[in-house]
Coordinates of C-alpha atoms and ligand atoms in Angstrom, one line a residue:
X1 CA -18.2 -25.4 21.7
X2 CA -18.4 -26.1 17.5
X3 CA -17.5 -22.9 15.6
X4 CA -20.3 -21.6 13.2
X5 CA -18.9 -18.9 11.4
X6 CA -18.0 -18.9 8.2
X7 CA -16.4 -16.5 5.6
X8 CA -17.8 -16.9 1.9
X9 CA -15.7 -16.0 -1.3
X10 CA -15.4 -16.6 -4.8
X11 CA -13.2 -17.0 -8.0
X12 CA -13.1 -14.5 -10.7
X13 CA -10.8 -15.1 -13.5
X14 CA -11.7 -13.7 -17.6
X15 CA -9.2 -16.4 -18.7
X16 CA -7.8 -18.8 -15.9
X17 CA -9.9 -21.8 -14.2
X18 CA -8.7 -20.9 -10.5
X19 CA -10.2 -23.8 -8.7
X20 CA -8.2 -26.2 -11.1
X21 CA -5.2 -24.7 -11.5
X22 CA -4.3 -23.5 -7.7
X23 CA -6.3 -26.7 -5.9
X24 CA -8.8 -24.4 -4.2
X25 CA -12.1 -26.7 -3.1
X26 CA -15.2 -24.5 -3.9
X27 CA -18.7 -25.5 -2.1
X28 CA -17.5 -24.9 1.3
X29 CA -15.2 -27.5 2.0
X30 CA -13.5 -25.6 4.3
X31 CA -14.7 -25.2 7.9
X32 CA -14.5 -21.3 8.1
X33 CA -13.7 -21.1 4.7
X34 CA -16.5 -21.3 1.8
X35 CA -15.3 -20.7 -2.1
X36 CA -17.6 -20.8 -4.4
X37 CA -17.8 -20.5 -8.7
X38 CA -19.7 -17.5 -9.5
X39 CA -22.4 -20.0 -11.1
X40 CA -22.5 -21.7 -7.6
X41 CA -23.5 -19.1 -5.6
X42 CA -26.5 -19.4 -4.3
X43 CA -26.9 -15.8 -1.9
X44 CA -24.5 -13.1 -3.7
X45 CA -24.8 -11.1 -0.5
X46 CA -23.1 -13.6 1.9
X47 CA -20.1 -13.0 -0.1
X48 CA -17.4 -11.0 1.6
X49 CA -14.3 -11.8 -0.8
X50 CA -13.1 -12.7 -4.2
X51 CA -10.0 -14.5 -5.5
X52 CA -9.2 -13.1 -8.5
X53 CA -7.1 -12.6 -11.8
X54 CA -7.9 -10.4 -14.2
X55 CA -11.9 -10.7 -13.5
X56 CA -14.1 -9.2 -15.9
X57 CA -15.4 -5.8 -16.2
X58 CA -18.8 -6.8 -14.6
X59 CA -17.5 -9.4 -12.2
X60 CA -17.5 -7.5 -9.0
X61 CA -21.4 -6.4 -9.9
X62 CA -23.4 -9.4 -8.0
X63 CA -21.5 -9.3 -5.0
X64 CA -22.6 -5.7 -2.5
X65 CA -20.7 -7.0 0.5
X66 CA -17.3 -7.4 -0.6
X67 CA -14.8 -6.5 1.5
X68 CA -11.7 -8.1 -0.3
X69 CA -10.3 -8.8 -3.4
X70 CA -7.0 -10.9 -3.5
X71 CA -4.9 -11.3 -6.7
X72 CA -3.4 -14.3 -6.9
X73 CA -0.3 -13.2 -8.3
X74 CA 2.2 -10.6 -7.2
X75 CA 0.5 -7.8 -9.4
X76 CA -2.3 -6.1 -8.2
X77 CA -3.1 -3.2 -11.0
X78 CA -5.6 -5.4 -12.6
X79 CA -7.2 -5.2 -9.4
X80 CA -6.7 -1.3 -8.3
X81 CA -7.6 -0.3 -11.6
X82 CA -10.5 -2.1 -11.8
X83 CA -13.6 0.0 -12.6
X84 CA -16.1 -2.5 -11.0
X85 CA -14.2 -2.6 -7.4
X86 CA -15.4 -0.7 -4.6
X87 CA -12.8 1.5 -3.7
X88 CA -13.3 0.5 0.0
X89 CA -12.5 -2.7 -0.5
X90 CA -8.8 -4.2 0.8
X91 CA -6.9 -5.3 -2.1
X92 CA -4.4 -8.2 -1.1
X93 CA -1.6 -10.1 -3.0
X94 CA 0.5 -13.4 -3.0
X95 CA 4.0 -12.8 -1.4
X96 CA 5.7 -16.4 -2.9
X97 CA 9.5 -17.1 -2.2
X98 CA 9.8 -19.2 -4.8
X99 CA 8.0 -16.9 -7.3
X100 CA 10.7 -14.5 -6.1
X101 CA 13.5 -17.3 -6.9
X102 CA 11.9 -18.0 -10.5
X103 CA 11.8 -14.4 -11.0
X104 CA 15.7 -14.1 -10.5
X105 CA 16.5 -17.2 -12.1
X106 CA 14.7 -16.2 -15.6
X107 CA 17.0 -13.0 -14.9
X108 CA 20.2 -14.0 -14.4
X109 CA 19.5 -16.2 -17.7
X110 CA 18.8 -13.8 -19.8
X111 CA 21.7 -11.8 -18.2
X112 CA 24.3 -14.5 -18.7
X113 CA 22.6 -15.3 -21.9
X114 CA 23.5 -11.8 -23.5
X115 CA 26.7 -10.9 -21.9
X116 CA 28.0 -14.4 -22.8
X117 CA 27.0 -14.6 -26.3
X118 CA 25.5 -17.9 -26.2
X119 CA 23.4 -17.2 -29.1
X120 CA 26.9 -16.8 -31.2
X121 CA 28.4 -19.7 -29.4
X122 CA 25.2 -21.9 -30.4
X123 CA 25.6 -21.0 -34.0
X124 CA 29.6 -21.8 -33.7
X125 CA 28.3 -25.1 -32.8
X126 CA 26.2 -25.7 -35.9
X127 CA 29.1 -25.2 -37.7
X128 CA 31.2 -27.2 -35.9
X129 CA 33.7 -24.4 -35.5
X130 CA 35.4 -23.9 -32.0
X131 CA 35.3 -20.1 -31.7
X132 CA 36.0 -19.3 -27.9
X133 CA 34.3 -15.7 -27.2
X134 CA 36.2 -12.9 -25.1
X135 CA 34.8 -12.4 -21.5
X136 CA 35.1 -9.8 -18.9
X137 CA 34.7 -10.2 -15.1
X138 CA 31.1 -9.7 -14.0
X139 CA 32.0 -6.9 -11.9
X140 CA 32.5 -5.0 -14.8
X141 CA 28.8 -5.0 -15.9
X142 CA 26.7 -2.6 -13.7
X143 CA 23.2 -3.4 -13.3
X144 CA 20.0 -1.3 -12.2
X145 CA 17.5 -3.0 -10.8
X146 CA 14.6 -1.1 -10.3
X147 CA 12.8 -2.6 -7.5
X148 CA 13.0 -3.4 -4.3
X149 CA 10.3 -5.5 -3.4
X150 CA 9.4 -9.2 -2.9
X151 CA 11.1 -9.9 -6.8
X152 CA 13.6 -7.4 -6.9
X153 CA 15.0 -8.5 -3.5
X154 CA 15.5 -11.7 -5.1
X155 CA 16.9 -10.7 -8.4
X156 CA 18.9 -8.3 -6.4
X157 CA 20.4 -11.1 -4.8
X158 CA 21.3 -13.3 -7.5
X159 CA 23.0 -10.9 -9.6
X160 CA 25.1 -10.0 -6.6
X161 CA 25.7 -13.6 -5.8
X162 CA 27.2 -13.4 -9.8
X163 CA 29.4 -11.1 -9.1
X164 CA 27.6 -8.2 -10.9
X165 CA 27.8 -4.6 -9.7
X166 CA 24.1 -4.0 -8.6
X167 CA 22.6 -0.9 -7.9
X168 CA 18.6 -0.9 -6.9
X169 CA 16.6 2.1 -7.2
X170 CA 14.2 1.8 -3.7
X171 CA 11.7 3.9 -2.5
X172 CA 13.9 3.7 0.4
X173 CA 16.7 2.3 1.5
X174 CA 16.6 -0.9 3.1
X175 CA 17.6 -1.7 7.0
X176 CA 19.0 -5.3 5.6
X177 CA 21.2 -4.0 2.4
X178 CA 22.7 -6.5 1.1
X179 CA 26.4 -6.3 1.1
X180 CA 27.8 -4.9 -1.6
X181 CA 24.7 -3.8 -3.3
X182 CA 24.3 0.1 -3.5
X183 CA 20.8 1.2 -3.3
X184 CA 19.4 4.5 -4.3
X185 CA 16.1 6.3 -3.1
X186 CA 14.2 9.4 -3.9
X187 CA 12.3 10.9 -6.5
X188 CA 14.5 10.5 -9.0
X189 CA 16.1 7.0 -8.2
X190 CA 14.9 5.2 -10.9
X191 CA 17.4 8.0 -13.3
X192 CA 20.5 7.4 -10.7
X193 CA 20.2 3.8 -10.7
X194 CA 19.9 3.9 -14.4
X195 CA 23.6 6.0 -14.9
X196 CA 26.2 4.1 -16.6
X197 CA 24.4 1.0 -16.5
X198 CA 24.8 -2.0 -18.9
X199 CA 21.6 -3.6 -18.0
X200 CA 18.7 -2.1 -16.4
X201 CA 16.0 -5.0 -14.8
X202 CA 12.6 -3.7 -14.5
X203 CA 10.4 -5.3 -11.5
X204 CA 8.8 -2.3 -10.2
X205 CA 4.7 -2.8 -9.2
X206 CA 2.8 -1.1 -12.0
X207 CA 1.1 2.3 -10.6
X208 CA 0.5 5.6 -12.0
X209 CA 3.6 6.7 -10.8
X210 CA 5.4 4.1 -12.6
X211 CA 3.3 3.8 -16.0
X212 CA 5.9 4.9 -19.0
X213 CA 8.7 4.8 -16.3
X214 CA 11.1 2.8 -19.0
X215 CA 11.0 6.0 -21.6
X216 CA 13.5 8.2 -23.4
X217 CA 14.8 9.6 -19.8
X218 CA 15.9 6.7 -18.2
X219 CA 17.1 5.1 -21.7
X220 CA 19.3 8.4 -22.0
X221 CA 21.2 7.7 -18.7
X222 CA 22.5 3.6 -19.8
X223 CA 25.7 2.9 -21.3
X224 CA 26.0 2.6 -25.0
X225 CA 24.4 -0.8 -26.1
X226 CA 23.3 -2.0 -23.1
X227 CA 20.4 -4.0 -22.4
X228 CA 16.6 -4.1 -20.9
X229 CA 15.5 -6.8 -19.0
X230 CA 11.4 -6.5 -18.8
X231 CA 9.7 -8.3 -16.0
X232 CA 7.4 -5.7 -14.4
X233 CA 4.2 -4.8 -17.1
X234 CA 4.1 -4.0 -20.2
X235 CA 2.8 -0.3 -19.4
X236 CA 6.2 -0.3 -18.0
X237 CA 7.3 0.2 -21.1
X238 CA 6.6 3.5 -23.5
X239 CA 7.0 1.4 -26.4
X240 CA 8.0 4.7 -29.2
X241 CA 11.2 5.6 -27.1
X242 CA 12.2 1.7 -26.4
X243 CA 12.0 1.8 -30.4
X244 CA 14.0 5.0 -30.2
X245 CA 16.4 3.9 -28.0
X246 CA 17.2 0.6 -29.9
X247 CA 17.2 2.7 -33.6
X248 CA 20.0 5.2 -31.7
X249 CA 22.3 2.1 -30.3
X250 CA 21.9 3.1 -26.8
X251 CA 19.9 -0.4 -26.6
X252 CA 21.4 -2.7 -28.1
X253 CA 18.5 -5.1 -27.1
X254 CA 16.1 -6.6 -24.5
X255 CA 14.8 -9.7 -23.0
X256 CA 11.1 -9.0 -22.8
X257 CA 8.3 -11.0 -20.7
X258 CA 5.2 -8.8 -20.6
X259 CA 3.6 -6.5 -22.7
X260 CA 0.7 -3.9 -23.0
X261 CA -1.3 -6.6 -24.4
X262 CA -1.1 -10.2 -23.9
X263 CA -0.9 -12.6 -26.3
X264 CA 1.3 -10.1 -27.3
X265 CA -0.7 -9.7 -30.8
X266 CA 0.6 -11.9 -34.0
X267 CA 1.1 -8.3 -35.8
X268 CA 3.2 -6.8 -33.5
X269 CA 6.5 -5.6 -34.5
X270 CA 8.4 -7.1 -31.7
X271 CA 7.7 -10.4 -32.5
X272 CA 10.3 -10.2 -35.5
X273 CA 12.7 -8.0 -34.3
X274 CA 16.2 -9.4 -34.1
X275 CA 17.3 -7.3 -31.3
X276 CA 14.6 -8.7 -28.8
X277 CA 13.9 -11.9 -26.8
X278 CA 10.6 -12.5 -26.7
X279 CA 8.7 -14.8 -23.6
X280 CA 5.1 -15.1 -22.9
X281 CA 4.7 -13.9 -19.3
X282 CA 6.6 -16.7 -17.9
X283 CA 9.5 -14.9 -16.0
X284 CA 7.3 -16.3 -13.2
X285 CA 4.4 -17.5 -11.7
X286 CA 2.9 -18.3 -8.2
X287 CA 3.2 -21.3 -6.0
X288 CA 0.0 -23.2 -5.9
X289 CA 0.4 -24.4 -2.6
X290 CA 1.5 -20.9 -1.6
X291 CA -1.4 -19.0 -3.2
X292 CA -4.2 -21.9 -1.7
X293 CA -2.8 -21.7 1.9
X294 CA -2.5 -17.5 1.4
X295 CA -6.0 -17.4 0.4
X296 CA -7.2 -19.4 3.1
X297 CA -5.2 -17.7 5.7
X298 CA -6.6 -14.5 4.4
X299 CA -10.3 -15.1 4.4
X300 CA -9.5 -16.1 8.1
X301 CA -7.7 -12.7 9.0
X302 CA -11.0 -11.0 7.4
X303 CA -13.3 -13.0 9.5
X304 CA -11.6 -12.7 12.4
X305 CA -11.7 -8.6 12.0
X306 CA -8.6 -7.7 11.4
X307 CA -7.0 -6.3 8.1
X308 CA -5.4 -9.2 5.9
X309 CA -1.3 -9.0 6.5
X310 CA -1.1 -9.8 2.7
X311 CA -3.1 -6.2 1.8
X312 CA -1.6 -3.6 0.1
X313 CA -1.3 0.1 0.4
X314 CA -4.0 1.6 -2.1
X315 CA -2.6 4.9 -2.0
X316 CA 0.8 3.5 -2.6
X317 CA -0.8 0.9 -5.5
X318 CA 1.4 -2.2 -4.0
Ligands
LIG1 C1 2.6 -12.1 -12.3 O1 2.6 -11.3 -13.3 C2 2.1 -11.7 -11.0 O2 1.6 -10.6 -10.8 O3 2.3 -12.5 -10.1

């Protein structure tokens, strides 16, 4: 018997070309599957999801029969705090193993790269002076990670595999800890995680409860001159304490990815600030493959009735 039913979605990006960059085939190349352009569709009804990243204000408007929007990153507060999306409609993500791996690599990096030095060591090379630098066992450098999820899981893990002293602030504590790792949960976890630490890593999901989160609190509990590692958002980040906190000494610095506003704007004062490493939102990114075959299986969950496994807690906000 042939199989007539079909699912219809499109792509809604403000500043990425989806169907290029992540291979998918718009104009129903699929057999179940149909992705269109927004200019290609031709009966806005028919469409019951959207594949999205940061879609515009009025993107959701044509479309009265959407049932899901998917990210196709790991972050879905563009999405949830979207004004133009139905608050009935399932909000899924990309869950990407190697965005995870990428995500720890860039981390353990920027890690080495500041408890190393080798920003002094490259400058004793330009003047062809061999000037070994002291070094301490990595077990002496505690680390927060805040963040347990697909990308803190990962970072987790390759800080451990270093040799660092890891603790993870967790909503709750994992049934697969990994060994040696101590995780703390609870209402205040992100603060007890935090205490005595050298470096804090931020990969929590940007919610409400979590906007500001890296403020004059948590910044009060680090050791003396440690260090911020910023791969979450850039609401993350209440950007007056930060300042604070690197004015007082208790930062000495931070590596940081992503900001309130991206470009992070040619006028901001972190640009030129000695203390900070500056990257443009490239800690990580998704899989193409991954993200194509995650859209497709979605679309597929949603016509066959059930809830996409790839949706997200709304109440929760990841
Ligand atoms: C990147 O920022 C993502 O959300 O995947």
């Amino acid at each position: 018997m042939q199989r007539t039913e079909t699912i219809s979605g499109v792509l809604l990006s403000s500043n990425m070309d989806l169907k290029s960059f992540y291979g998918l085939e718009t104009s129903g190349r699929d057999a179940d599957v149909r992705l269109f352009e927004p200019e290609e569709v031709s009966d806005p009804d028919a469409i019951r999801f959207a594949v999205c990243w940061l879609p515009d204000t009025d993107a959701f408007a044509p479309y009265p029969n959407l049932q899901m929007a998917m990210s196709i990153g790991a972050g879905v507060d563009a999405l949830l705090g979207h004004p133009g999306l139905d608050e009935t409609a399932m909000v899924c993500r990309v869950r990407d193993p190697h965005q995870a791996e990428l995500m720890a690599g860039y981390t353990a990096h920027e890690v080495l790269h500041v408890l190393r030095d080798f920003a002094a060591l490259k400058e004793s090379q330009d003047r062809q002076d061999w000037a070994p630098l002291p070094m301490a066992p990595p077990r002496d450098t505690t680390i927060a990670v805040l963040g347990n999820g697909t990308m803190g899981k990962s970072v987790t893990r390759a800080l451990a595999a270093l040799g660092f002293t890891v603790r993870v602030a967790c909503r709750t504590i994992p049934d697969d800890p990994l060994a040696g790792v101590g995780y703390v949960a609870g209402a205040d976890a992100v603060l007890r995680a935090a205490e005595g630490a050298n470096i804090v890593v931020n990969v929590l999901p940007l919610t409400q409860a979590t906007e500001n989160i890296l403020n004059a609190r948590l910044f009060g509990r680090l050791a003396e001159g440690s260090w911020l590692v910023q791969i979450g958002r850039g609401e993350h980040l209440h950007e007056m304490d930060f300042m604070a906190a690197l004015d007082s000494g208790r930062l000495a610095g931070a590596s940081l990815d992503v900001f309130r506003q991206e470009p992070l704007p040619a006028d901001h004062p972190f640009w030129n600030d000695k203390r900070l490493r500056i990257t443009p939102h490239i800690a990580s990114d998704s899989t193409p493959s991954i993200v194509r075959e995650q859209v497709l299986t979605s679309a597929k969950e949603l016509l066959g009735g059930s809830v996409p496994s790839l949706a997200i807690d709304r109440r929760r906000g990841y």
